[in-house]
mmCIF file of N, CA and C in Angstrom:
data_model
loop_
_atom_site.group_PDB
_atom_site.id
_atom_site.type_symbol
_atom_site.label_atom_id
_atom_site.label_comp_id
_atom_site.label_asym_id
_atom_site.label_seq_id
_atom_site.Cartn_x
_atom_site.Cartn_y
_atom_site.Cartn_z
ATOM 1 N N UNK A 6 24.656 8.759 -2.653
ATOM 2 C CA UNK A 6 24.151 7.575 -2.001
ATOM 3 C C UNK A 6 22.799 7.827 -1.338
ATOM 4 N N UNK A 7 22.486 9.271 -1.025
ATOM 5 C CA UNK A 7 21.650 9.463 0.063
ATOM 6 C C UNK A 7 20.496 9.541 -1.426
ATOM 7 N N UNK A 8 20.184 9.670 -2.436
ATOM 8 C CA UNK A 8 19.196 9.721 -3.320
ATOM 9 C C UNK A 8 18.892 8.057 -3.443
ATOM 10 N N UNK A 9 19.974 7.487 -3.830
ATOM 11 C CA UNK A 9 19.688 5.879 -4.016
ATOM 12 C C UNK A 9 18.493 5.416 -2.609
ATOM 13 N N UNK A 10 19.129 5.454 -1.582
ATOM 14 C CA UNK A 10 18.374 4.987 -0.296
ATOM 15 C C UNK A 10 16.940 5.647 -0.647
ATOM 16 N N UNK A 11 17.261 7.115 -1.000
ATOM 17 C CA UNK A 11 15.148 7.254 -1.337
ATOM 18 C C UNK A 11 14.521 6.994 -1.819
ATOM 19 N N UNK A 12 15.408 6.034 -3.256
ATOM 20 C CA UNK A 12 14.675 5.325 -4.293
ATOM 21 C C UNK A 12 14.383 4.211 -3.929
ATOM 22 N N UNK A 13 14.924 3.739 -2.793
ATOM 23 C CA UNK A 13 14.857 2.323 -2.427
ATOM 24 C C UNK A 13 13.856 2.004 -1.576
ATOM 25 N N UNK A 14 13.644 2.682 -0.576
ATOM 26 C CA UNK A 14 13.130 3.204 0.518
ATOM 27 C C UNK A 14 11.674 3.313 0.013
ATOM 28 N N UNK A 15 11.541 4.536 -1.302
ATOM 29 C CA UNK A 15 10.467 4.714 -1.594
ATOM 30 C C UNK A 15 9.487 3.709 -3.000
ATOM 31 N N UNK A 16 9.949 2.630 -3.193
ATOM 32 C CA UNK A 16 9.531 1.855 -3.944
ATOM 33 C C UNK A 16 9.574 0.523 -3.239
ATOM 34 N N UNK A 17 9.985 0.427 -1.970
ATOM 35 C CA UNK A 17 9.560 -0.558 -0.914
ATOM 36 C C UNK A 17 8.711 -0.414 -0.128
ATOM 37 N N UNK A 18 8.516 0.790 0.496
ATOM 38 C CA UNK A 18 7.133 1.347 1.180
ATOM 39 C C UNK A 18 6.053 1.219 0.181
ATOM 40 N N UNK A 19 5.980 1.975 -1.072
ATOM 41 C CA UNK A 19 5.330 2.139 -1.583
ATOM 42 C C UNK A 19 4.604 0.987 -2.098
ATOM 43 N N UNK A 20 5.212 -0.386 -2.662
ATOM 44 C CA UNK A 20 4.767 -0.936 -3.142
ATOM 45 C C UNK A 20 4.077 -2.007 -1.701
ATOM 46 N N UNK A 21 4.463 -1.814 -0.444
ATOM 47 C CA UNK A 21 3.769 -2.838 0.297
ATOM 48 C C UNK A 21 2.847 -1.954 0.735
ATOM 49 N N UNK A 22 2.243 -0.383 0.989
ATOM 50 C CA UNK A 22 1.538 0.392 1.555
ATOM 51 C C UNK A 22 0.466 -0.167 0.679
ATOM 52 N N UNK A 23 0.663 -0.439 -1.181
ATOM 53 C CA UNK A 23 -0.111 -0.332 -2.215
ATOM 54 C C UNK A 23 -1.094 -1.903 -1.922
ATOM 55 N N UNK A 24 -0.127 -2.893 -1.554
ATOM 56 C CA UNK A 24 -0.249 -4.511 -1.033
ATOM 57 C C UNK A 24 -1.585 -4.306 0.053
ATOM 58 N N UNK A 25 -1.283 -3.481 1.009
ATOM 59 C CA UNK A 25 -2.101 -4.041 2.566
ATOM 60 C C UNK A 25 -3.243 -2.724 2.115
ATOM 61 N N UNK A 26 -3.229 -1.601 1.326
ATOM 62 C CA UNK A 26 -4.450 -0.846 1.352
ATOM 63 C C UNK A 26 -5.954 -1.185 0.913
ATOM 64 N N UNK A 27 -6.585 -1.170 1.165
ATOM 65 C CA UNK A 27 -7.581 -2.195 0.209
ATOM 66 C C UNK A 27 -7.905 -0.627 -0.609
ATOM 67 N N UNK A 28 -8.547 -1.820 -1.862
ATOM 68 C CA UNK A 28 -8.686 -1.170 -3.236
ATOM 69 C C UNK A 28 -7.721 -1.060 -4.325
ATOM 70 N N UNK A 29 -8.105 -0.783 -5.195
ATOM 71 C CA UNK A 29 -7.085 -0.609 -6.461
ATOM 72 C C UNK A 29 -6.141 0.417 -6.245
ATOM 73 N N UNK A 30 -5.221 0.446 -6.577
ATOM 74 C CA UNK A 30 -4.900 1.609 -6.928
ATOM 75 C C UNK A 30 -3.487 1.862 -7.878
ATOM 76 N N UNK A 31 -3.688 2.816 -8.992
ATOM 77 C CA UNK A 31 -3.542 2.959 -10.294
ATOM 78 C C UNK A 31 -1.985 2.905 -10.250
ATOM 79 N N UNK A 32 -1.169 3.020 -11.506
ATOM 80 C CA UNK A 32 -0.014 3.563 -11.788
ATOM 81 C C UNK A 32 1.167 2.767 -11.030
ATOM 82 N N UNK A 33 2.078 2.843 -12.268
ATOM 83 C CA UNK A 33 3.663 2.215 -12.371
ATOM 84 C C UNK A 33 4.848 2.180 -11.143
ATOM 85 N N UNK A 34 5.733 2.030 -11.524
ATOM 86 C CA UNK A 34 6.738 1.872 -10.415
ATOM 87 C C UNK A 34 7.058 2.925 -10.312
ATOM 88 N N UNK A 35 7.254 4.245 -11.429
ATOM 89 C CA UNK A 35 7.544 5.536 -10.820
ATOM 90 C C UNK A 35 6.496 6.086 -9.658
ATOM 91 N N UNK A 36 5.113 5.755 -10.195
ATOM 92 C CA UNK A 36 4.108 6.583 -9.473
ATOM 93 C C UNK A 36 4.395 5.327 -7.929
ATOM 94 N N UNK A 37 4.538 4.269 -7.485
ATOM 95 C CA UNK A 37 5.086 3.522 -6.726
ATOM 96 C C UNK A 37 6.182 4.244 -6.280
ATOM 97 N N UNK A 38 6.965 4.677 -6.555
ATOM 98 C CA UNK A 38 8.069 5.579 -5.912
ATOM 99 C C UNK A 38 8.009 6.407 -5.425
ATOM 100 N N UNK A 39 7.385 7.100 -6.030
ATOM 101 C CA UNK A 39 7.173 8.679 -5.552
ATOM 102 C C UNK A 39 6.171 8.373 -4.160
ATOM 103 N N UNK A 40 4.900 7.630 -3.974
ATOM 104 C CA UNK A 40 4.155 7.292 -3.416
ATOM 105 C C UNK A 40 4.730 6.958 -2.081
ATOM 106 N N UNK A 41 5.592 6.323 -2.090
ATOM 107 C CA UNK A 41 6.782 5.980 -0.830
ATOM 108 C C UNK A 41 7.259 6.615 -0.435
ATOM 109 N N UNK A 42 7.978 7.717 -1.143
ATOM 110 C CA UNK A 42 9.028 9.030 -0.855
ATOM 111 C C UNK A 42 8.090 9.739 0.037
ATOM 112 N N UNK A 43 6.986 10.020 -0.916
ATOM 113 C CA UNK A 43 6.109 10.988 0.014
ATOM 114 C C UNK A 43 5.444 10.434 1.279
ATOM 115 N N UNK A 44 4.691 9.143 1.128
ATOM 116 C CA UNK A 44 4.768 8.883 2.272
ATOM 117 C C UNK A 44 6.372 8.640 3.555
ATOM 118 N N UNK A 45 7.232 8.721 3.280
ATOM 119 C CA UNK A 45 8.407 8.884 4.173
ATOM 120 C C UNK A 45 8.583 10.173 4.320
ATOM 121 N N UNK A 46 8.224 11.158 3.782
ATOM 122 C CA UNK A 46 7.771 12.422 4.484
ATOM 123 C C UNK A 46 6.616 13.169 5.609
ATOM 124 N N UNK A 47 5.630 12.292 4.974
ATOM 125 C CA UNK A 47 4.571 12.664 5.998
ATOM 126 C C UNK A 47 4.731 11.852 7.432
ATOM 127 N N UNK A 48 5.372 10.393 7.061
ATOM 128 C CA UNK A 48 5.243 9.355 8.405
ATOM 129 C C UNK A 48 6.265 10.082 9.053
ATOM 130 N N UNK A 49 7.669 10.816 8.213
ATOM 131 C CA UNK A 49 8.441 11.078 9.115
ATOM 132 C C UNK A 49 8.331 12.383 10.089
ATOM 133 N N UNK A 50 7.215 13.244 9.316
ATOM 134 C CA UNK A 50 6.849 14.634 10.032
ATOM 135 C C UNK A 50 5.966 14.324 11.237
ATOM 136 N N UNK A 51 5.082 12.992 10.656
ATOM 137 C CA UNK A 51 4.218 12.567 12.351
ATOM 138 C C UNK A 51 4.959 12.359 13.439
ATOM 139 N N UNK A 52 5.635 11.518 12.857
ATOM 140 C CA UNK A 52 6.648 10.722 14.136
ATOM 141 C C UNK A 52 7.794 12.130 15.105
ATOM 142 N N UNK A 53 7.678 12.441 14.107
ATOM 143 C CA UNK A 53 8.555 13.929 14.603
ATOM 144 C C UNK A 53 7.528 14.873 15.503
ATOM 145 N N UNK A 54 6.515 15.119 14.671
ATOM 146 C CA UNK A 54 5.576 16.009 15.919
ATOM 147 C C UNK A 54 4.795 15.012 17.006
ATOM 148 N N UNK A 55 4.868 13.983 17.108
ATOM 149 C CA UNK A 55 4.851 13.143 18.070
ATOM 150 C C UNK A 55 5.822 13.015 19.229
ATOM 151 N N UNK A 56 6.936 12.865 18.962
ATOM 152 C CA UNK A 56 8.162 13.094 19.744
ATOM 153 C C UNK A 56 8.480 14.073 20.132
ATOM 154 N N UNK A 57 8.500 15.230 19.823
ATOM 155 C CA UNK A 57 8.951 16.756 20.135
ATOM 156 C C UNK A 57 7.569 17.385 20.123
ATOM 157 N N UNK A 58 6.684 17.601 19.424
ATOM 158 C CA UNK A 58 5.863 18.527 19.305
ATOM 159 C C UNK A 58 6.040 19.617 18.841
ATOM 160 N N UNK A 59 6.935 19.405 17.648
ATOM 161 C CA UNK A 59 7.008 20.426 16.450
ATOM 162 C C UNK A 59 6.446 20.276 15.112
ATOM 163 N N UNK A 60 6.106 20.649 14.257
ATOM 164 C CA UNK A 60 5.422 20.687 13.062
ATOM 165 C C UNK A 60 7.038 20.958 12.010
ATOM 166 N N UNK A 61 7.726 19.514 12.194
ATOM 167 C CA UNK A 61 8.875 19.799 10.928
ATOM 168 C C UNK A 61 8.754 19.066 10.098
ATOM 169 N N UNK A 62 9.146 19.240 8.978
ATOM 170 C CA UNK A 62 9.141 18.300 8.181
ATOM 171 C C UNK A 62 10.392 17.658 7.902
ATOM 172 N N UNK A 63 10.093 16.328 8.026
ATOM 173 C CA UNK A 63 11.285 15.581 8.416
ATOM 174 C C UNK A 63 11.266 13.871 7.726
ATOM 175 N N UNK A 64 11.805 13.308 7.433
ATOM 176 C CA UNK A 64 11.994 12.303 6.440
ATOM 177 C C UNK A 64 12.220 10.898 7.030
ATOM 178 N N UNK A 65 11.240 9.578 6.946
ATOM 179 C CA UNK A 65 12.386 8.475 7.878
ATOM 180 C C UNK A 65 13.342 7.973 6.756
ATOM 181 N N UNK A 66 14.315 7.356 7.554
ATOM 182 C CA UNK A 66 15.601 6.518 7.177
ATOM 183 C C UNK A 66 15.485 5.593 6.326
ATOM 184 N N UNK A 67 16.373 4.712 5.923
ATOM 185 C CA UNK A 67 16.172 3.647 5.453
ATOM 186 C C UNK A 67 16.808 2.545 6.339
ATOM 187 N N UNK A 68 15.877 1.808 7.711
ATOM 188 C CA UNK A 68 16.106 1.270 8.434
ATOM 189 C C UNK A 68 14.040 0.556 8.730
ATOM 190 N N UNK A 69 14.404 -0.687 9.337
ATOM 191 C CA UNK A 69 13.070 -1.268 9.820
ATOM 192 C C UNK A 69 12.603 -0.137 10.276
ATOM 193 N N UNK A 70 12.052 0.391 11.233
ATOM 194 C CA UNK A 70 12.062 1.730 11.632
ATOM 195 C C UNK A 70 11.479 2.634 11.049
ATOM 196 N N UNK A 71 11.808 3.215 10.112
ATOM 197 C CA UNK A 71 11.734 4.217 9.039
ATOM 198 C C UNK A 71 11.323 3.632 7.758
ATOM 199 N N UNK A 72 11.115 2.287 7.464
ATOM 200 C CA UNK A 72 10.267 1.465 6.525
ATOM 201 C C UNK A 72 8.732 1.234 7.330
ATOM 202 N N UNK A 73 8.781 1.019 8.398
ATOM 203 C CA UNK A 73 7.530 1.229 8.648
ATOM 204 C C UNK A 73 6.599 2.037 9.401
ATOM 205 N N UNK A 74 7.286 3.689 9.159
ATOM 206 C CA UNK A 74 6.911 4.877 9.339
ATOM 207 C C UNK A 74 6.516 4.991 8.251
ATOM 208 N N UNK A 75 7.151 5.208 6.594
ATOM 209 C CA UNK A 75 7.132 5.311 5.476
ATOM 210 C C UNK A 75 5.903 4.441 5.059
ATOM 211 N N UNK A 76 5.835 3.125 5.055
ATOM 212 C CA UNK A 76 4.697 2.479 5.051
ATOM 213 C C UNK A 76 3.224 3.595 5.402
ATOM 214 N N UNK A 77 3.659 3.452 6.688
ATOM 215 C CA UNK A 77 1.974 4.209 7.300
ATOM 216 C C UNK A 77 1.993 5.581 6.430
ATOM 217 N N UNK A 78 2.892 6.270 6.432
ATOM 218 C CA UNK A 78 2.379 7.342 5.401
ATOM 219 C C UNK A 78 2.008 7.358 4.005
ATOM 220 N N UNK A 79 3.029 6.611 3.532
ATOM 221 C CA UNK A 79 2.093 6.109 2.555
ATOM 222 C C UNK A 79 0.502 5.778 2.127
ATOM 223 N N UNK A 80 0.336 4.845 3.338
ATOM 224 C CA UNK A 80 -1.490 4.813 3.604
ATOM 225 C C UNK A 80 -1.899 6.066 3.350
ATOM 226 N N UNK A 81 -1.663 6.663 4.388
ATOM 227 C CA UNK A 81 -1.995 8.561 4.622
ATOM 228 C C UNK A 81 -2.301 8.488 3.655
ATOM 229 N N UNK A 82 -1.231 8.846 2.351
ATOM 230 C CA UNK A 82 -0.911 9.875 0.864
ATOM 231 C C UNK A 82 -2.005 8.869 0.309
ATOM 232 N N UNK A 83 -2.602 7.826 0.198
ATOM 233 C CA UNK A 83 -3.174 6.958 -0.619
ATOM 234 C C UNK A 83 -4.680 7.804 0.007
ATOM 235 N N UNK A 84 -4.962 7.568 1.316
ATOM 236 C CA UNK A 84 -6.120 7.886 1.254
ATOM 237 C C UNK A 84 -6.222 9.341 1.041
ATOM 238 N N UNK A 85 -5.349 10.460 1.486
ATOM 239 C CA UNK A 85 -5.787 11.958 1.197
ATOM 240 C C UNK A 85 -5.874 11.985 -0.585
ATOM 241 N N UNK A 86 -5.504 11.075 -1.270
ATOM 242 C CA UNK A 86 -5.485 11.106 -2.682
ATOM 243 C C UNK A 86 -6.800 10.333 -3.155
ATOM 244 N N UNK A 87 -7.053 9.361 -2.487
ATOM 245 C CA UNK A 87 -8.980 8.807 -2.763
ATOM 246 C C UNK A 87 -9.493 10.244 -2.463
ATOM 247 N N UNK A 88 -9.622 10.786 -1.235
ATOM 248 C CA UNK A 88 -10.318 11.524 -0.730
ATOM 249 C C UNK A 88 -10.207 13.328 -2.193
ATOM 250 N N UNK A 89 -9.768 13.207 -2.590
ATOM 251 C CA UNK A 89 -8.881 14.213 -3.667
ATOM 252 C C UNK A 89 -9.951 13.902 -4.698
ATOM 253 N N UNK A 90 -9.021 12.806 -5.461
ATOM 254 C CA UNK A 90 -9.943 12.217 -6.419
ATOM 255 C C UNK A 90 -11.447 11.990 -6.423
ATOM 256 N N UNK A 91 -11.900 11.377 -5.084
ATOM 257 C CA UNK A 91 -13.195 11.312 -5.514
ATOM 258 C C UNK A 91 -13.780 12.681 -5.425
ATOM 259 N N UNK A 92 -13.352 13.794 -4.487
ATOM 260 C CA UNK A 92 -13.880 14.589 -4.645
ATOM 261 C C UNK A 92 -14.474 15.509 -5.929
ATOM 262 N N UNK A 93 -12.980 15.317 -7.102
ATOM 263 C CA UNK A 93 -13.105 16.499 -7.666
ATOM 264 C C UNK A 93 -14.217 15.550 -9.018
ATOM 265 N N UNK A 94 -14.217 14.223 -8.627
ATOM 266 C CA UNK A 94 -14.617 13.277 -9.908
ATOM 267 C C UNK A 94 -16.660 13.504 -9.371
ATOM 268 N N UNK A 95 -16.895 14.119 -9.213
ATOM 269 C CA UNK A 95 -18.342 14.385 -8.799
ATOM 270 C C UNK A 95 -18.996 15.510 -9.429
#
């Protein structure tokens, strides 16, 4: 059950992070998935070294909450991936 919720989780973040970012940006509902997942890793490691002040890596939920932690990381993963891309495309 706990894989389903990341698929869910991460193709709902993902696809509204993809909605409010400005610019294009490329690729399917898998790459939409994954895009979410990972951002629910990074939002959930902020929110975590925010609260405690540890550097863990840590995951949000699938709750309002943890959809829009996941969201903002998402952003994150979108822009460290412009920032990627355009780099190496020069």
């Amino acid at each position: 059950m706990n894989i389903i919720a990341w698929i869910i989780l991460g193709l709902i973040a993902g696809a509204i992070a993809k909605a409010i970012y400005p610019g294009r940006q490329g690729g399917g509902i898998i790459a939409t998935m994954v895009l979410g997942i990972i951002g629910a890793l990074i939002g959930g490691t902020i929110v975590t070294l925010l609260e405690t002040g540890r550097l863990q890596l840590t995951a949000a939920t699938l709750s309002i909450p943890g959809l829009i932690v996941a969201i903002i990381g998402a952003m994150v993963a979108i822009f460290l991936w412009g920032l990627l891309t355009d780099r190496t495309s020069h």
